[in-house]
Short mmCIF file of C-alpha atoms and ligand atoms in Angstrom, two decimals:
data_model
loop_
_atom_site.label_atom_id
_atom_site.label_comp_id
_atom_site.label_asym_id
_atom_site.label_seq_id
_atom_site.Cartn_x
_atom_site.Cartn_y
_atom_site.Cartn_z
CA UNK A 199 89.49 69.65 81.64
CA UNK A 200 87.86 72.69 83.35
CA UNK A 201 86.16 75.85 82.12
CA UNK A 202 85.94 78.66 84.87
CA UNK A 203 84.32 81.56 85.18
CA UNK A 204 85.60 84.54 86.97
CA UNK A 205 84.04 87.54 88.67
CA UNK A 206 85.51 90.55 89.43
CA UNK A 207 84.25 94.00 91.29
CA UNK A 208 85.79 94.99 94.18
CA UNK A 209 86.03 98.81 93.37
CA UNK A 210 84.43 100.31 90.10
CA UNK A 211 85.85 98.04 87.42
CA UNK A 212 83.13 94.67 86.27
CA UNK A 213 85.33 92.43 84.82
CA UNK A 214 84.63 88.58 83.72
CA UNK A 215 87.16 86.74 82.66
CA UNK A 216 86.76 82.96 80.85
CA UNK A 217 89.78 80.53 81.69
CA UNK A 218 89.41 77.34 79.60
CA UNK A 219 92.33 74.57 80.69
CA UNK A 220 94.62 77.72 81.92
CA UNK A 221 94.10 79.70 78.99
CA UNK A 222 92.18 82.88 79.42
CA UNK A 223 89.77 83.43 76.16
CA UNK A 224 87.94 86.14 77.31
CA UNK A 225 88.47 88.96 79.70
CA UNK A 226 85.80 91.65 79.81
CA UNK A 227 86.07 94.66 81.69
CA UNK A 228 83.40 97.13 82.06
CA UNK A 229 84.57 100.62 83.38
CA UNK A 230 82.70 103.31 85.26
CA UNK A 231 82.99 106.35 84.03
CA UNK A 232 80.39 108.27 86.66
CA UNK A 233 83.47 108.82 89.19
CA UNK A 234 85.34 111.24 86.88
CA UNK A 235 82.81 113.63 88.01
CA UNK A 236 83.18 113.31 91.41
CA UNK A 237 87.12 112.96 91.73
CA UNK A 238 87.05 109.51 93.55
CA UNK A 239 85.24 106.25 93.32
CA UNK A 240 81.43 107.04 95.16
CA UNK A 241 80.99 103.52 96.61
CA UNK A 242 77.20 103.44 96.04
CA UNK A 243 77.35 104.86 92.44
CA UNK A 244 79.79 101.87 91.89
CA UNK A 245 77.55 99.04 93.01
CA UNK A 246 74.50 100.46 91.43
CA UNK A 247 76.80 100.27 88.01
CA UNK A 248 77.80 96.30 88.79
CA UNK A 249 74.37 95.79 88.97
CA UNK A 250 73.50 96.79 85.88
CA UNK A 251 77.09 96.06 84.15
CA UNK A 252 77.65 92.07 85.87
CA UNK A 253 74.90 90.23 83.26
CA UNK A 254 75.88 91.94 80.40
CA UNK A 255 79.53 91.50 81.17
CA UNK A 256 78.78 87.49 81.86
CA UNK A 257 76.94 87.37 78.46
CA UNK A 258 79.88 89.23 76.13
CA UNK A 259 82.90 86.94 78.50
CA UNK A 260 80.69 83.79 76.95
CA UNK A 261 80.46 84.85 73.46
CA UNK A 262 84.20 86.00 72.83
CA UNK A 263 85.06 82.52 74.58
CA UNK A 264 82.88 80.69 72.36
CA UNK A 265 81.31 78.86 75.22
CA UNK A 266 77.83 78.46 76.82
CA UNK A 267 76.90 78.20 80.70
CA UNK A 268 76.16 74.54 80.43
CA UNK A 269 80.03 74.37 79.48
CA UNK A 270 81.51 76.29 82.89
CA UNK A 271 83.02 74.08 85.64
CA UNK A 272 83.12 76.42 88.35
CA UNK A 273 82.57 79.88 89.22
CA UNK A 274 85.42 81.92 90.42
CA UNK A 275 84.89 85.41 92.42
CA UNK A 276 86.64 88.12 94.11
CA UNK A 277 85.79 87.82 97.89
CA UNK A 278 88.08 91.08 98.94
CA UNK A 279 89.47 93.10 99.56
CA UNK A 280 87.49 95.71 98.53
CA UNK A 281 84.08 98.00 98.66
CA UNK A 282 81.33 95.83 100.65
CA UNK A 283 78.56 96.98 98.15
CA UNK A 284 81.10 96.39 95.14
CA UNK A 285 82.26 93.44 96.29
CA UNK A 286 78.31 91.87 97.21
CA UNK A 287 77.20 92.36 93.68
CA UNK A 288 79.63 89.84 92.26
CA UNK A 289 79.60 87.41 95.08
CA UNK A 290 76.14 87.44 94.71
CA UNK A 291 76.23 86.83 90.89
CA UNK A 292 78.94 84.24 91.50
CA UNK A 293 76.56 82.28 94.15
CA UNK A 294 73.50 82.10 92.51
CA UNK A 295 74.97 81.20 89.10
CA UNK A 296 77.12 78.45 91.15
CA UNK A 297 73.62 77.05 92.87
CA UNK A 298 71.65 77.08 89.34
CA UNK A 299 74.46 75.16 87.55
CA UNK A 300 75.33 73.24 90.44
CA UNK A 301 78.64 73.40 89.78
CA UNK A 302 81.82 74.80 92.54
CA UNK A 303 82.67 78.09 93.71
CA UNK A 304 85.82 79.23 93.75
CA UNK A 305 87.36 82.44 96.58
CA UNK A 306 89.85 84.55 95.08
CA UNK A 307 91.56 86.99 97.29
CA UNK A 308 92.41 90.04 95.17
CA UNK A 309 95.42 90.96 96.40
CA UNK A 310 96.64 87.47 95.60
CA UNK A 311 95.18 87.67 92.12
CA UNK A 312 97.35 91.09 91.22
CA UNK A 313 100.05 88.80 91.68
CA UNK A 314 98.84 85.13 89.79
CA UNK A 315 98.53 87.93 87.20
CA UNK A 316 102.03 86.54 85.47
CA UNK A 317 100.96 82.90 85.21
CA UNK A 318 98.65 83.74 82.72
CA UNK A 319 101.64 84.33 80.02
CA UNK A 320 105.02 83.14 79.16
CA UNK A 321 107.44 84.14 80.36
CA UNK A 322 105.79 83.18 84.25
CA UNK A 323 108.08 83.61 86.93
CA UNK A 324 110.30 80.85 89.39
CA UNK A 325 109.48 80.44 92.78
CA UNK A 326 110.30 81.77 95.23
CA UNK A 327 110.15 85.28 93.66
CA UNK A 328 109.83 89.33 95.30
CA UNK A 329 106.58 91.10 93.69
CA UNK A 330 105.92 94.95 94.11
CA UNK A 331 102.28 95.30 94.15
CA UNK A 332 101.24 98.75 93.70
CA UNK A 333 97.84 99.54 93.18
CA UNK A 334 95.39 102.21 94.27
CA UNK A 335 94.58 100.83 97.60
CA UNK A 336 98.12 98.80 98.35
CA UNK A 337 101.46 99.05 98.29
CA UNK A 338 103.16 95.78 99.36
CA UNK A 339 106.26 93.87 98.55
CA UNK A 340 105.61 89.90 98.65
CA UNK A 341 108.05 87.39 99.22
CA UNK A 342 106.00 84.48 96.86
CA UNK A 343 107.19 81.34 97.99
CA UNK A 344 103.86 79.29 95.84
CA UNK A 345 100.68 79.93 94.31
CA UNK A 346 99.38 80.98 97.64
CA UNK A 347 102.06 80.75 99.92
CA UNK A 348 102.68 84.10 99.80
CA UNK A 349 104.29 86.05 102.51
CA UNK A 350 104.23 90.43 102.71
CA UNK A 351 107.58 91.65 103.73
CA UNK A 352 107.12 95.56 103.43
CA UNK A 353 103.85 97.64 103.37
CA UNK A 354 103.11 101.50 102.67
CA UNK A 355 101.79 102.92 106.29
CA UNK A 356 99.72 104.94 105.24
CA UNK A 357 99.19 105.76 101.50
CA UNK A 358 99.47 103.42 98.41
CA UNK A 359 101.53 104.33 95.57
CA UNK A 360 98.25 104.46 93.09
CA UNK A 361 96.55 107.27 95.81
CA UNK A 362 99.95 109.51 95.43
CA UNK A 363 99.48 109.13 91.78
CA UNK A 364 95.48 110.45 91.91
CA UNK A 365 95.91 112.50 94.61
CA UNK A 366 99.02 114.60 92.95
CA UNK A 367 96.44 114.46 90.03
CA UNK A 368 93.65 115.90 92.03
CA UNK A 369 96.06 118.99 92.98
CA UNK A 370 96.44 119.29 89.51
CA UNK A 371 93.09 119.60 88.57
CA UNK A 372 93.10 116.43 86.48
CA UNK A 373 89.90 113.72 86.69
CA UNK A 374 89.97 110.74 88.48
CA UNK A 375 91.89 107.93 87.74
CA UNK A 376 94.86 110.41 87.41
CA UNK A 377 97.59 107.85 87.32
CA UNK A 378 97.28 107.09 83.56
CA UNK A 379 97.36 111.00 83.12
CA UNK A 380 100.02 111.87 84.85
CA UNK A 381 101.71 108.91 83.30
CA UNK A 382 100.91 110.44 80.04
CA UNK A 383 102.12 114.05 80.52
CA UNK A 384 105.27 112.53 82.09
CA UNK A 385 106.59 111.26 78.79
CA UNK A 386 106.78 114.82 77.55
CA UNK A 387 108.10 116.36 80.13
CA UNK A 388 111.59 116.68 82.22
CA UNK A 389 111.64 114.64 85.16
CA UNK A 390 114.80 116.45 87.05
CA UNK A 391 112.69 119.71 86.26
CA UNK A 392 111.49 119.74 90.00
CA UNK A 393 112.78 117.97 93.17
CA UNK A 394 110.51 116.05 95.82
CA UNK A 395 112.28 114.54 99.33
CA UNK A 396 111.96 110.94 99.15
CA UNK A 397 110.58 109.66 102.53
CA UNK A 398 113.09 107.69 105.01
CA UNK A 399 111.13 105.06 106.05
CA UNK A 400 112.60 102.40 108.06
CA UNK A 401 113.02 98.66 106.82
CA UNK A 402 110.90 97.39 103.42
CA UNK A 403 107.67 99.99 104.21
CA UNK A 404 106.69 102.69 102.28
CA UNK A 405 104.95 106.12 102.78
CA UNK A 406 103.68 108.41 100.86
CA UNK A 407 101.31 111.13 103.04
CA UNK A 408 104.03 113.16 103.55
CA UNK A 409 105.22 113.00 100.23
CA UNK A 410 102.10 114.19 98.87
CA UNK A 411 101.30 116.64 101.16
CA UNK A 412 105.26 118.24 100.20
CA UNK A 413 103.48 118.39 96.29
CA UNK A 414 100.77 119.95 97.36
CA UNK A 415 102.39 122.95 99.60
CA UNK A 416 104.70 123.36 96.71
CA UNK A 417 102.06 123.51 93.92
CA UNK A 418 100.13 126.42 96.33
CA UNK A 419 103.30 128.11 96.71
CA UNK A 420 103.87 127.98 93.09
CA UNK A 421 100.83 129.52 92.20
CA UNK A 422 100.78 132.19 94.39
CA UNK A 423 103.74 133.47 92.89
CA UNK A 424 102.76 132.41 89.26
CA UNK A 425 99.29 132.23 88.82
CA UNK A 426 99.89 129.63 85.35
CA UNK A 427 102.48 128.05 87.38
CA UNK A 428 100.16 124.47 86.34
CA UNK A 429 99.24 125.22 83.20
CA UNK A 430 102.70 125.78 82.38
CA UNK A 431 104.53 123.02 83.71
CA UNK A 432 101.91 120.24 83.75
CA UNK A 433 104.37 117.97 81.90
CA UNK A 434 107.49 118.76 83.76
CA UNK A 435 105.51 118.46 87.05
CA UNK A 436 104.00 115.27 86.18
CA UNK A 437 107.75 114.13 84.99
CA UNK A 438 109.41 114.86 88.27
CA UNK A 439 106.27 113.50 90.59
CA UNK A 440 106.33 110.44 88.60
CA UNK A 441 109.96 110.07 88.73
CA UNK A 442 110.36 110.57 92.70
CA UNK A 443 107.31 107.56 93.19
CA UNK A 444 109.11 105.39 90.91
CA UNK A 445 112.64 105.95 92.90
CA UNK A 446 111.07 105.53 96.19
CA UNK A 447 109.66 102.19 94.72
CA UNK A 448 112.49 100.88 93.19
CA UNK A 449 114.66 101.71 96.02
CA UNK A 450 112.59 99.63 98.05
CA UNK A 451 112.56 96.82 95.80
CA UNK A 452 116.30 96.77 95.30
CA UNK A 453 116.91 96.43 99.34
CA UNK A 454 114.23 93.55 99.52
CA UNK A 455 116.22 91.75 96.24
CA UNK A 456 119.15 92.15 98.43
CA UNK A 457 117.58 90.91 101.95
CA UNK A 458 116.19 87.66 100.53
CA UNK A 459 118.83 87.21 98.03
CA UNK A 460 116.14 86.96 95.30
CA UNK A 461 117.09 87.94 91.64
CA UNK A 462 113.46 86.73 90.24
CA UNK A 463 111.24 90.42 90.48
CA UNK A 464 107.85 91.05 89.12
CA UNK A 465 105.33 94.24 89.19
CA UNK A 466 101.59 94.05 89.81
CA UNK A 467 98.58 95.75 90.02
CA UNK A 468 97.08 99.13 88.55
CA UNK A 469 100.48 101.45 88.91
CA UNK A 470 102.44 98.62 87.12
CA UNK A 471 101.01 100.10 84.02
CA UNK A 472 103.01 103.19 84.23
CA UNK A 473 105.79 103.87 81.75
CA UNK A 474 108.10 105.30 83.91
CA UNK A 475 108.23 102.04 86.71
CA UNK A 476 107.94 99.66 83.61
CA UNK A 477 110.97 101.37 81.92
CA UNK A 478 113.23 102.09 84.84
CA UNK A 479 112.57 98.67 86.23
CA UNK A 480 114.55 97.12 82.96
CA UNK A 481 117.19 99.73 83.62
CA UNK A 482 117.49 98.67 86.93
CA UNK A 483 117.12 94.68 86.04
CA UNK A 484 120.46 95.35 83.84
CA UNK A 485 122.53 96.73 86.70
CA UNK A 486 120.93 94.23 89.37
CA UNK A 487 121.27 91.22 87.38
CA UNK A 488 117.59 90.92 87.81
CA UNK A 489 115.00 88.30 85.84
CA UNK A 490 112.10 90.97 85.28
CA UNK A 491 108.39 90.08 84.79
CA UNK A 492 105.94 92.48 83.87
CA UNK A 493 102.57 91.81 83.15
CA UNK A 494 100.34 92.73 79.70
CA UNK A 495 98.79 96.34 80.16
CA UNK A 496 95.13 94.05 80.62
CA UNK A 497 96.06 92.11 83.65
CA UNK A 498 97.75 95.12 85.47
CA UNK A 499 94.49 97.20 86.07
CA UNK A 500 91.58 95.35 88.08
CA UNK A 501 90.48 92.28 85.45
CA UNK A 502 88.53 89.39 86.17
CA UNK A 503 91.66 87.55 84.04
CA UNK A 504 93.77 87.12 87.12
CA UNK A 505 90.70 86.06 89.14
CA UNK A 506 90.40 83.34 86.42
CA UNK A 507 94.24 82.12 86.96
CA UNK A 508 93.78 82.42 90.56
CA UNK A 509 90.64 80.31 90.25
CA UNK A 510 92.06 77.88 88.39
CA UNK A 511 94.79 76.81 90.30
CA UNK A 512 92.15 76.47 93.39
CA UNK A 513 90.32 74.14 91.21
CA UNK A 514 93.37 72.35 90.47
CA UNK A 515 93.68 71.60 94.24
CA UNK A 516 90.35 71.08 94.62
CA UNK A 517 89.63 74.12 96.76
CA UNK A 518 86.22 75.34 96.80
CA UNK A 519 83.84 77.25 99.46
CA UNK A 520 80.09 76.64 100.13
CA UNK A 521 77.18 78.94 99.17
CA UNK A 522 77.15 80.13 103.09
CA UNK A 523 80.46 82.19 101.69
CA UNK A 524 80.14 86.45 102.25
CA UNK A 525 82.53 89.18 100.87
CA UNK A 526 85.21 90.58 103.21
CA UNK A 527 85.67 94.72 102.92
CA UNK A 528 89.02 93.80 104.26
CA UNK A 529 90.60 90.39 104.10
CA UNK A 530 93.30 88.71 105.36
CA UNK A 531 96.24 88.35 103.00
O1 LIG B 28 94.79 97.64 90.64
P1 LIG B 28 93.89 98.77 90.34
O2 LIG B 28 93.20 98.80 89.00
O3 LIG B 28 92.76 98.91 91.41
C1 LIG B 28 92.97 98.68 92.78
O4 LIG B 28 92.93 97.48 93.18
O5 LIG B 28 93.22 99.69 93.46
O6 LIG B 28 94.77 100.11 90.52
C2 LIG B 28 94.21 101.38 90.28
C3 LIG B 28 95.30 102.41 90.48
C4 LIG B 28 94.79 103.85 90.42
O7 LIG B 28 95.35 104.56 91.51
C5 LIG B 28 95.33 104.35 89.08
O8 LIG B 28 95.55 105.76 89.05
C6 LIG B 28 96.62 103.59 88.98
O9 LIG B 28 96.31 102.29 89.43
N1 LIG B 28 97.14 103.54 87.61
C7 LIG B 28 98.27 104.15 87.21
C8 LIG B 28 98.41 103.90 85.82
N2 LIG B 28 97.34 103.13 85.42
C9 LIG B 28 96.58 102.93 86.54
N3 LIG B 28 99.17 104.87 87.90
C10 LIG B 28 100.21 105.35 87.22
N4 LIG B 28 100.41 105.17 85.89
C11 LIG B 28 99.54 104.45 85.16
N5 LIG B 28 99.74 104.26 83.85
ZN1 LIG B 29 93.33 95.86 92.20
#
């Protein structure tokens, strides 16, 4: 029997999740809004909000659980990767609550979370299995052999896919997070409208610097010779930008299927979320003879939920760290 509690703030999301014998029963997420103002996370503006988000967020996670502290087993928390100041507030929480209890703390590597993600629902995937995990700081395909036997096989070099979604949204004007906009302006619009050059990048690895550099010389151009050339075509833009990411993607994912000789695929993280990836990944499961697994809108964007599964496997195994334990900006996969 175990109740865990799970911490989450690497970058501007507080989450805390409640996992009660592998169930999750609550998953609270607390976003920042203060960002949209500035067109990118502001690393000090975030931790300021965990600070004032994390006890309120601990509180809510215990009431829709229906559970009281004296009832948690052991505190799981994201150690990275992630923002240092972000990161310290919940380690911090996650220590001291640990210590008072006296109960086990549990390090959850983020990146390993996106992808524990699908064994919080049915149907959860078969070992060994490929996972794309896009998000706004990575772009990786994993080769997942076990819970965390977990192996990356291609990586963007430079950009992750999330960034080219923002970024593009930036040139466009649009606030930050702009990957759920551009997602949403997409579905109206014609995504053959305009024409991008995918990137030839060698082996599993992505790129997309170049690629969003190309959008942005062609919006200027645009709108030198049409001044409304935005305002007019903000769907059919979004469309075509969209549909080039989720090609280059896809592409990838298809040559790594092939390499390993893996038919089990899933999607994780934040750009797992958008319409156009979750769509033309069942297209493409149909002609690949591919087992898809795509996780619930909640557990694609940063949630303490996946920290929670992550965590409770660990306990599982019996694998717990000591109070000496510090966050890691960047961490080891
Ligand atoms: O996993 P996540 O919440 O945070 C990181 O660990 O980075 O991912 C955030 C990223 C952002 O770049 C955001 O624009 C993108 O995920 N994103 C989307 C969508 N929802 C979130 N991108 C495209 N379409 C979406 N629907
Ligand atoms: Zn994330």
């Amino acid at each position: 029997m175990s109740v865990i509690l799970a911490i989450e703030s690497s970058c501007d999301d507080t989450s805390v999740a409640i996992c009660n014998n592998g169930k999750i029963t609550a998953n609270v997420i607390a976003n920042q809004t203060i960002h949209q103002n500035y067109g990118g996370v502001i690393p000090e503006l975030a931790s300021r909000v965990h600070q004032q988000n994390i006890v309120p967020a601990v509180h809510q996670a215990l009431l829709n659980a229906k559970v009281t502290k004296q009832d948690i087993n052991a505190v799981a928390f994201t150690r990275g990767p992630g923002l240092l100041g972000s990161l310290l507030v919940g380690v911090s929480f996650a220590k001291s609550f640990a210590l008072a209890l006296n109960i086990p703390l549990i390090s959850v590597n983020h990146m390993h979370a996106h992808i524990l993600a699908h064994f919080i629902d049915d149907p959860k995937p078969n070992f060994p299995f490929l996972c794309l995990t896009v998000s706004g700081g990575h772009t990786q395909i994993v080769l997942v052999k076990d819970y965390f036997d977990m192996e990356i096989v291609g990586e963007t070099l430079d950009d992750a896919a999330g960034e080219a979604f923002d970024k593009t949204a930036k040139i466009l004007q649009l606030p930050y997070p702009g990957g759920p906009l551009i997602d949403k302006y997409a579905q109206l619009g014609d995504p053959q409208k305009f024409k991008f050059a995918v990137p030839q990048i060698p082996d599993l690895n992505f790129s997309f610097s170049g690629f969003k550099t190309s959008i942005l010389y062609f919006i200027r151009k645009q709108e030198q010779e049409h001044p409304n050339f935005i305002a007019e075509n903000l769907n059919d833009i979004c469309a075509s930008v969209q549909y080039s990411i989720v090609q280059i993607l896809l592409n990838k994912l298809k040559k790594a299927a092939k390499l390993y000789g893996i038919n089990e695929i899933a999607i994780a993280g934040g750009v797992s979320a958008n319409s156009g990836l979750r769509n033309k990944l069942q297209d493409v499961a149909v002609t690949e003879g591919w087992k898809v697994y795509i996780p619930a809108f909640q557990y694609c964007t940063d949630n303490a939920g996946m920290i929670a599964i992550a965590g409770y496997q660990k306990f599982l195994k019996g694998d717990f760290v000591g109070q000496e334990v510090s966050p890691m900006a960047r961490m080891e996969f």
